[in-house]
N, C-alpha and C. Protein backbone atom coordinates (compact mmCIF):
# COMPACT_ATOMS: atom_id res chain seq x y z
N UNK A 1 0.85 -1.17 0.00
CA UNK A 1 0.00 0.00 0.00
C UNK A 1 0.90 1.23 0.00
N UNK A 2 0.64 2.14 -0.90
CA UNK A 2 1.43 3.34 -1.05
C UNK A 2 0.64 4.54 -0.52
N UNK A 3 1.24 5.26 0.38
CA UNK A 3 0.59 6.48 0.85
C UNK A 3 1.47 7.66 0.47
N UNK A 4 0.85 8.65 -0.05
CA UNK A 4 1.56 9.85 -0.47
C UNK A 4 1.60 10.83 0.70
N UNK A 5 2.74 10.89 1.32
CA UNK A 5 2.89 11.82 2.43
C UNK A 5 3.78 12.97 1.98
N UNK A 6 3.28 14.15 2.16
CA UNK A 6 4.12 15.29 1.81
C UNK A 6 5.13 15.52 2.93
N UNK A 7 6.27 16.02 2.55
CA UNK A 7 7.31 16.31 3.53
C UNK A 7 6.84 17.44 4.43
N UNK A 8 7.07 17.31 5.74
CA UNK A 8 6.69 18.42 6.61
C UNK A 8 7.53 19.65 6.25
N UNK A 9 6.88 20.76 6.15
CA UNK A 9 7.56 21.99 5.75
C UNK A 9 7.93 22.78 7.01
N UNK A 10 9.13 23.30 7.01
CA UNK A 10 9.58 24.12 8.11
C UNK A 10 8.74 25.38 8.15
N UNK A 11 8.10 25.64 9.28
CA UNK A 11 7.34 26.86 9.43
C UNK A 11 8.30 27.94 9.93
N UNK A 12 9.07 28.45 9.00
CA UNK A 12 10.12 29.42 9.32
C UNK A 12 9.53 30.72 9.86
N UNK A 13 8.37 31.11 9.37
CA UNK A 13 7.76 32.35 9.84
C UNK A 13 7.43 32.26 11.32
N UNK A 14 6.88 31.13 11.73
CA UNK A 14 6.58 30.97 13.16
C UNK A 14 7.88 30.87 13.96
N UNK A 15 8.89 30.24 13.39
CA UNK A 15 10.20 30.18 14.05
C UNK A 15 10.77 31.57 14.26
N UNK A 16 10.62 32.43 13.24
CA UNK A 16 11.08 33.81 13.34
C UNK A 16 10.33 34.56 14.43
N UNK A 17 9.04 34.39 14.48
CA UNK A 17 8.22 35.09 15.49
C UNK A 17 8.59 34.63 16.89
N UNK A 18 8.68 33.32 17.10
CA UNK A 18 9.03 32.79 18.42
C UNK A 18 10.43 33.23 18.83
N UNK A 19 11.37 33.16 17.90
CA UNK A 19 12.74 33.57 18.19
C UNK A 19 12.80 35.06 18.53
N UNK A 20 12.02 35.87 17.83
CA UNK A 20 11.99 37.31 18.10
C UNK A 20 11.40 37.60 19.48
N UNK A 21 10.37 36.85 19.86
CA UNK A 21 9.80 37.00 21.20
C UNK A 21 10.83 36.62 22.25
N UNK A 22 11.53 35.51 22.02
CA UNK A 22 12.58 35.10 22.97
C UNK A 22 13.70 36.13 23.04
N UNK A 23 13.99 36.77 21.93
CA UNK A 23 15.00 37.83 21.92
C UNK A 23 14.56 39.00 22.78
N UNK A 24 13.27 39.35 22.71
CA UNK A 24 12.74 40.41 23.57
C UNK A 24 12.81 40.03 25.05
N UNK A 25 12.48 38.78 25.36
CA UNK A 25 12.58 38.31 26.75
C UNK A 25 14.03 38.39 27.22
N UNK A 26 14.95 37.93 26.37
CA UNK A 26 16.37 37.98 26.70
C UNK A 26 16.82 39.43 26.90
N UNK A 27 16.31 40.35 26.07
CA UNK A 27 16.65 41.77 26.21
C UNK A 27 16.15 42.31 27.54
N UNK A 28 14.96 41.87 27.96
CA UNK A 28 14.43 42.30 29.25
C UNK A 28 15.31 41.83 30.41
N UNK A 29 15.74 40.57 30.33
CA UNK A 29 16.63 40.02 31.36
C UNK A 29 17.96 40.76 31.33
N UNK A 30 18.48 40.99 30.12
CA UNK A 30 19.74 41.72 29.98
C UNK A 30 19.64 43.14 30.52
N UNK A 31 18.51 43.80 30.28
CA UNK A 31 18.32 45.15 30.80
C UNK A 31 18.34 45.16 32.32
N UNK A 32 17.65 44.20 32.93
CA UNK A 32 17.63 44.14 34.40
C UNK A 32 19.03 43.93 34.96
N UNK A 33 19.78 43.01 34.38
CA UNK A 33 21.14 42.76 34.86
C UNK A 33 22.02 43.99 34.63
N UNK A 34 21.91 44.59 33.45
CA UNK A 34 22.75 45.74 33.12
C UNK A 34 22.44 46.94 34.03
N UNK A 35 21.17 47.17 34.33
CA UNK A 35 20.82 48.27 35.21
C UNK A 35 21.32 48.00 36.63
N UNK A 36 21.16 46.76 37.09
CA UNK A 36 21.61 46.41 38.44
C UNK A 36 23.13 46.55 38.57
N UNK A 37 23.87 46.13 37.52
CA UNK A 37 25.34 46.19 37.57
C UNK A 37 25.89 47.45 36.91
N UNK A 38 25.01 48.36 36.48
CA UNK A 38 25.36 49.59 35.76
C UNK A 38 26.33 49.30 34.61
N UNK A 39 25.81 48.58 33.63
CA UNK A 39 26.58 48.23 32.43
C UNK A 39 25.99 48.95 31.22
N UNK A 40 26.30 50.25 31.04
CA UNK A 40 25.79 50.95 29.86
C UNK A 40 26.51 50.44 28.61
N UNK A 41 25.97 50.80 27.47
CA UNK A 41 26.59 50.41 26.21
C UNK A 41 27.90 51.15 26.04
N UNK A 42 28.96 50.38 25.72
CA UNK A 42 30.27 50.97 25.42
C UNK A 42 30.78 50.30 24.16
N UNK A 43 30.90 51.09 23.12
CA UNK A 43 31.42 50.59 21.85
C UNK A 43 32.57 51.49 21.41
N UNK A 44 33.41 51.01 20.49
CA UNK A 44 34.50 51.86 20.00
C UNK A 44 34.00 53.11 19.27
N UNK A 45 32.76 53.07 18.78
CA UNK A 45 32.23 54.17 17.98
C UNK A 45 31.31 55.08 18.80
N UNK A 46 30.32 54.48 19.47
CA UNK A 46 29.30 55.25 20.18
C UNK A 46 29.30 54.94 21.67
N UNK A 47 29.52 55.95 22.47
CA UNK A 47 29.41 55.82 23.92
C UNK A 47 28.81 57.12 24.44
N UNK A 48 27.73 57.01 25.20
CA UNK A 48 27.05 58.21 25.67
C UNK A 48 27.57 58.69 27.02
N UNK A 49 28.11 57.79 27.82
CA UNK A 49 28.54 58.16 29.16
C UNK A 49 27.39 58.20 30.16
N UNK A 50 26.20 57.81 29.73
CA UNK A 50 25.03 57.80 30.61
C UNK A 50 25.03 56.52 31.44
N UNK A 51 24.36 56.53 32.60
CA UNK A 51 24.16 55.28 33.34
C UNK A 51 23.31 54.31 32.52
N UNK A 52 23.36 53.03 32.87
CA UNK A 52 22.70 51.98 32.07
C UNK A 52 21.21 52.23 31.86
N UNK A 53 20.47 52.60 32.91
CA UNK A 53 19.03 52.80 32.75
C UNK A 53 18.74 53.94 31.79
N UNK A 54 19.43 55.04 31.93
CA UNK A 54 19.22 56.17 31.03
C UNK A 54 19.63 55.82 29.61
N UNK A 55 20.72 55.07 29.47
CA UNK A 55 21.16 54.65 28.14
C UNK A 55 20.14 53.72 27.49
N UNK A 56 19.48 52.88 28.28
CA UNK A 56 18.43 52.00 27.75
C UNK A 56 17.24 52.83 27.29
N UNK A 57 16.83 53.79 28.10
CA UNK A 57 15.63 54.57 27.81
C UNK A 57 15.82 55.58 26.69
N UNK A 58 16.99 56.21 26.61
CA UNK A 58 17.16 57.31 25.66
C UNK A 58 18.42 57.23 24.81
N UNK A 59 19.23 56.20 24.99
CA UNK A 59 20.51 56.17 24.29
C UNK A 59 20.67 54.97 23.39
N UNK A 60 21.84 54.35 23.52
CA UNK A 60 22.22 53.23 22.66
C UNK A 60 21.81 51.88 23.20
N UNK A 61 21.17 51.83 24.35
CA UNK A 61 20.85 50.57 25.00
C UNK A 61 21.89 50.29 26.07
N UNK A 62 21.83 49.12 26.62
CA UNK A 62 22.80 48.73 27.65
C UNK A 62 23.84 47.81 27.02
N UNK A 63 24.79 47.39 27.84
CA UNK A 63 25.78 46.43 27.35
C UNK A 63 25.14 45.09 27.03
N UNK A 64 23.93 44.85 27.55
CA UNK A 64 23.27 43.54 27.40
C UNK A 64 21.93 43.61 26.67
N UNK A 65 21.55 44.78 26.18
CA UNK A 65 20.26 44.87 25.50
C UNK A 65 20.21 46.06 24.56
N UNK A 66 19.35 45.96 23.55
CA UNK A 66 19.16 47.11 22.66
C UNK A 66 18.39 48.21 23.39
N UNK A 67 18.35 49.41 22.83
CA UNK A 67 17.59 50.48 23.46
C UNK A 67 16.09 50.20 23.41
N UNK A 68 15.37 50.92 24.25
CA UNK A 68 13.92 50.73 24.35
C UNK A 68 13.22 50.89 23.01
N UNK A 69 13.63 51.88 22.22
CA UNK A 69 12.93 52.10 20.95
C UNK A 69 13.07 50.89 20.02
N UNK A 70 14.22 50.19 20.04
CA UNK A 70 14.35 48.99 19.19
C UNK A 70 13.51 47.84 19.74
N UNK A 71 13.33 47.78 21.04
CA UNK A 71 12.44 46.75 21.62
C UNK A 71 11.00 47.01 21.18
N UNK A 72 10.59 48.27 21.16
CA UNK A 72 9.24 48.62 20.71
C UNK A 72 9.08 48.31 19.23
N UNK A 73 10.08 48.65 18.42
CA UNK A 73 10.04 48.33 16.99
C UNK A 73 9.95 46.82 16.79
N UNK A 74 10.70 46.05 17.57
CA UNK A 74 10.65 44.59 17.48
C UNK A 74 9.24 44.09 17.77
N UNK A 75 8.63 44.61 18.81
CA UNK A 75 7.27 44.20 19.16
C UNK A 75 6.29 44.52 18.04
N UNK A 76 6.40 45.71 17.46
CA UNK A 76 5.52 46.09 16.36
C UNK A 76 5.73 45.20 15.13
N UNK A 77 6.99 44.88 14.84
CA UNK A 77 7.27 44.00 13.69
C UNK A 77 6.77 42.58 13.93
N UNK A 78 6.83 42.11 15.18
CA UNK A 78 6.27 40.79 15.51
C UNK A 78 4.77 40.80 15.21
N UNK A 79 4.08 41.85 15.64
CA UNK A 79 2.64 41.94 15.38
C UNK A 79 2.35 42.00 13.88
N UNK A 80 3.18 42.71 13.13
CA UNK A 80 3.01 42.78 11.67
C UNK A 80 3.25 41.42 11.03
N UNK A 81 4.25 40.68 11.53
CA UNK A 81 4.59 39.38 10.94
C UNK A 81 3.42 38.39 11.01
N UNK A 82 2.53 38.58 11.96
CA UNK A 82 1.35 37.71 12.06
C UNK A 82 0.33 37.97 10.94
N UNK A 83 0.44 39.12 10.30
CA UNK A 83 -0.53 39.50 9.27
C UNK A 83 -0.25 38.76 7.97
N UNK A 84 -1.27 38.57 7.15
CA UNK A 84 -1.05 37.92 5.85
C UNK A 84 -0.49 38.91 4.83
N UNK A 85 0.00 38.36 3.76
CA UNK A 85 0.43 39.09 2.56
C UNK A 85 1.51 40.13 2.86
N UNK A 86 1.37 41.32 2.26
CA UNK A 86 2.42 42.34 2.31
C UNK A 86 2.74 42.82 3.74
N UNK A 87 1.75 43.11 4.60
CA UNK A 87 2.10 43.54 5.96
C UNK A 87 2.92 42.47 6.71
N UNK A 88 2.57 41.22 6.47
CA UNK A 88 3.32 40.13 7.10
C UNK A 88 4.76 40.09 6.62
N UNK A 89 4.95 40.32 5.32
CA UNK A 89 6.31 40.32 4.77
C UNK A 89 7.11 41.52 5.28
N UNK A 90 6.46 42.65 5.49
CA UNK A 90 7.14 43.80 6.07
C UNK A 90 7.65 43.43 7.46
N UNK A 91 6.82 42.75 8.23
CA UNK A 91 7.23 42.30 9.55
C UNK A 91 8.38 41.31 9.49
N UNK A 92 8.31 40.36 8.57
CA UNK A 92 9.37 39.35 8.42
C UNK A 92 10.69 40.01 8.02
N UNK A 93 10.63 40.87 7.01
CA UNK A 93 11.86 41.54 6.56
C UNK A 93 12.43 42.42 7.66
N UNK A 94 11.57 43.14 8.35
CA UNK A 94 12.02 43.99 9.44
C UNK A 94 12.68 43.21 10.57
N UNK A 95 12.08 42.08 10.95
CA UNK A 95 12.67 41.25 12.01
C UNK A 95 14.00 40.63 11.56
N UNK A 96 14.09 40.29 10.29
CA UNK A 96 15.34 39.75 9.76
C UNK A 96 16.45 40.80 9.83
N UNK A 97 16.12 42.02 9.44
CA UNK A 97 17.09 43.11 9.51
C UNK A 97 17.47 43.38 10.97
N UNK A 98 16.49 43.39 11.85
CA UNK A 98 16.78 43.60 13.28
C UNK A 98 17.70 42.51 13.83
N UNK A 99 17.52 41.28 13.37
CA UNK A 99 18.43 40.20 13.78
C UNK A 99 19.86 40.55 13.43
N UNK A 100 20.06 41.09 12.24
CA UNK A 100 21.40 41.52 11.82
C UNK A 100 21.91 42.67 12.67
N UNK A 101 21.04 43.62 12.99
CA UNK A 101 21.44 44.76 13.83
C UNK A 101 21.80 44.27 15.23
N UNK A 102 21.00 43.35 15.77
CA UNK A 102 21.28 42.83 17.12
C UNK A 102 22.61 42.07 17.14
N UNK A 103 22.87 41.30 16.10
CA UNK A 103 24.12 40.55 16.02
C UNK A 103 25.31 41.51 15.94
N UNK A 104 25.19 42.49 15.08
CA UNK A 104 26.24 43.50 14.97
C UNK A 104 26.45 44.22 16.30
N UNK A 105 25.36 44.55 16.97
CA UNK A 105 25.45 45.22 18.27
C UNK A 105 26.21 44.40 19.29
N UNK A 106 26.01 43.10 19.29
CA UNK A 106 26.73 42.24 20.24
C UNK A 106 28.23 42.22 19.94
N UNK A 107 28.58 42.25 18.67
CA UNK A 107 29.99 42.16 18.31
C UNK A 107 30.75 43.48 18.46
N UNK A 108 30.05 44.62 18.43
CA UNK A 108 30.76 45.89 18.64
C UNK A 108 30.77 46.30 20.11
N UNK A 109 29.97 45.65 20.93
CA UNK A 109 29.92 45.96 22.36
C UNK A 109 31.17 45.43 23.06
N UNK A 110 31.90 46.31 23.71
CA UNK A 110 33.16 45.89 24.36
C UNK A 110 32.91 44.94 25.52
N UNK A 111 31.75 45.05 26.16
CA UNK A 111 31.44 44.17 27.28
C UNK A 111 31.32 42.71 26.85
N UNK A 112 30.97 42.46 25.58
CA UNK A 112 30.88 41.09 25.08
C UNK A 112 32.20 40.37 25.27
N UNK A 113 33.27 41.01 24.90
CA UNK A 113 34.59 40.38 24.97
C UNK A 113 35.08 40.28 26.42
N UNK A 114 34.72 41.25 27.23
CA UNK A 114 35.09 41.22 28.65
C UNK A 114 34.35 40.09 29.37
N UNK A 115 33.07 39.95 29.08
CA UNK A 115 32.25 38.94 29.77
C UNK A 115 32.63 37.52 29.36
N UNK A 116 33.10 37.36 28.13
CA UNK A 116 33.45 36.02 27.64
C UNK A 116 34.93 35.69 27.86
N UNK A 117 35.71 36.63 28.35
CA UNK A 117 37.12 36.42 28.65
C UNK A 117 37.24 35.56 29.91
N UNK A 118 38.02 34.48 29.89
CA UNK A 118 38.15 33.62 31.07
C UNK A 118 38.61 34.37 32.33
N UNK A 119 39.39 35.43 32.16
CA UNK A 119 39.89 36.18 33.32
C UNK A 119 38.77 36.97 34.00
N UNK A 120 37.88 37.56 33.20
CA UNK A 120 36.82 38.40 33.75
C UNK A 120 35.43 37.80 33.51
N UNK A 121 35.36 36.49 33.37
CA UNK A 121 34.12 35.78 33.04
C UNK A 121 33.03 36.05 34.06
N UNK A 122 31.82 36.35 33.57
CA UNK A 122 30.66 36.62 34.41
C UNK A 122 29.52 35.77 33.84
N UNK A 123 29.16 34.69 34.52
CA UNK A 123 28.20 33.72 33.97
C UNK A 123 26.86 34.32 33.56
N UNK A 124 26.16 35.06 34.43
CA UNK A 124 24.85 35.59 33.99
C UNK A 124 24.97 36.51 32.77
N UNK A 125 25.99 37.36 32.77
CA UNK A 125 26.19 38.27 31.64
C UNK A 125 26.54 37.48 30.39
N UNK A 126 27.42 36.50 30.52
CA UNK A 126 27.83 35.69 29.38
C UNK A 126 26.64 34.92 28.79
N UNK A 127 25.76 34.40 29.65
CA UNK A 127 24.59 33.67 29.16
C UNK A 127 23.66 34.58 28.35
N UNK A 128 23.45 35.80 28.83
CA UNK A 128 22.59 36.74 28.09
C UNK A 128 23.23 37.07 26.74
N UNK A 129 24.53 37.30 26.73
CA UNK A 129 25.23 37.64 25.49
C UNK A 129 25.18 36.47 24.51
N UNK A 130 25.49 35.28 24.98
CA UNK A 130 25.47 34.11 24.08
C UNK A 130 24.06 33.82 23.57
N UNK A 131 23.07 33.98 24.44
CA UNK A 131 21.68 33.78 24.01
C UNK A 131 21.32 34.78 22.93
N UNK A 132 21.73 36.03 23.09
CA UNK A 132 21.38 37.03 22.07
C UNK A 132 22.09 36.77 20.76
N UNK A 133 23.31 36.30 20.80
CA UNK A 133 24.01 35.96 19.56
C UNK A 133 23.29 34.83 18.83
N UNK A 134 22.93 33.78 19.56
CA UNK A 134 22.22 32.64 18.96
C UNK A 134 20.85 33.08 18.45
N UNK A 135 20.12 33.85 19.25
CA UNK A 135 18.78 34.29 18.84
C UNK A 135 18.85 35.20 17.61
N UNK A 136 19.84 36.09 17.55
CA UNK A 136 19.99 36.96 16.39
C UNK A 136 20.30 36.13 15.13
N UNK A 137 21.18 35.14 15.27
CA UNK A 137 21.47 34.27 14.13
C UNK A 137 20.23 33.51 13.67
N UNK A 138 19.43 33.05 14.62
CA UNK A 138 18.19 32.34 14.27
C UNK A 138 17.18 33.28 13.61
N UNK A 139 17.12 34.52 14.08
CA UNK A 139 16.23 35.50 13.44
C UNK A 139 16.62 35.69 11.97
N UNK A 140 17.91 35.80 11.73
CA UNK A 140 18.40 35.97 10.36
C UNK A 140 18.09 34.72 9.52
N UNK A 141 18.34 33.55 10.07
CA UNK A 141 18.11 32.30 9.34
C UNK A 141 16.63 32.08 9.06
N UNK A 142 15.79 32.17 10.08
CA UNK A 142 14.35 31.97 9.88
C UNK A 142 13.77 33.03 8.96
N UNK A 143 14.22 34.26 9.11
CA UNK A 143 13.74 35.33 8.23
C UNK A 143 14.13 35.07 6.79
N UNK A 144 15.37 34.69 6.56
CA UNK A 144 15.83 34.39 5.21
C UNK A 144 15.05 33.24 4.59
N UNK A 145 14.83 32.19 5.35
CA UNK A 145 14.06 31.05 4.84
C UNK A 145 12.63 31.47 4.51
N UNK A 146 12.03 32.26 5.38
CA UNK A 146 10.65 32.73 5.13
C UNK A 146 10.57 33.57 3.87
N UNK A 147 11.53 34.45 3.68
CA UNK A 147 11.54 35.30 2.49
C UNK A 147 11.68 34.44 1.24
N UNK A 148 12.56 33.45 1.27
CA UNK A 148 12.74 32.55 0.12
C UNK A 148 11.47 31.75 -0.14
N UNK A 149 10.86 31.21 0.92
CA UNK A 149 9.62 30.44 0.76
C UNK A 149 8.50 31.30 0.17
N UNK A 150 8.39 32.52 0.63
CA UNK A 150 7.34 33.41 0.12
C UNK A 150 7.58 33.76 -1.35
N UNK A 151 8.84 33.99 -1.72
CA UNK A 151 9.15 34.29 -3.12
C UNK A 151 8.83 33.09 -4.01
N UNK A 152 9.17 31.88 -3.53
CA UNK A 152 8.87 30.68 -4.31
C UNK A 152 7.36 30.49 -4.45
N UNK A 153 6.63 30.71 -3.38
CA UNK A 153 5.17 30.57 -3.43
C UNK A 153 4.59 31.60 -4.39
N UNK A 154 5.14 32.79 -4.41
CA UNK A 154 4.66 33.86 -5.30
C UNK A 154 4.94 33.48 -6.75
N UNK A 155 6.13 32.91 -7.01
CA UNK A 155 6.46 32.48 -8.37
C UNK A 155 5.56 31.33 -8.84
N UNK A 156 5.26 30.38 -7.94
CA UNK A 156 4.40 29.27 -8.32
C UNK A 156 2.97 29.74 -8.57
N UNK A 157 2.53 30.72 -7.80
CA UNK A 157 1.18 31.24 -7.99
C UNK A 157 1.07 32.04 -9.29
N UNK A 158 2.17 32.64 -9.72
CA UNK A 158 2.16 33.43 -10.94
C UNK A 158 2.13 32.55 -12.20
N UNK A 159 2.52 31.30 -12.07
CA UNK A 159 2.56 30.39 -13.24
C UNK A 159 1.21 29.90 -13.63
């Protein structure tokens, strides 16, 4: 007896949404740790000199999280990604770009290298940093897969 079973398709869009939500949760945890330990954002290019809480609210974010405005943008893009058609794709593309921005932010942050250095290793800080790197990479991967799947579906529908 032959049964035709279609291959399960990766629901990359839902993966992107879940990963983005986890990234926001991780940012919240990172913000709390950064404010408690006063870890403002310090990069070779941009440093405000503000305390961590003020830097989160009005500046570049903390050493462990993006600024508040990027968290709000992330939340809005997550809500858009749930929508069908063009608004959903705007959300997907936006979250994919944010994944790249978050990844870049982790690599330019000087605290990343300090926290992961065996001499100055700080487990809670290192876990938040590593989680954000993994989550940002997953956002980029799931977003890219979703964009490719949508383009293929659009091409098949046009035929």
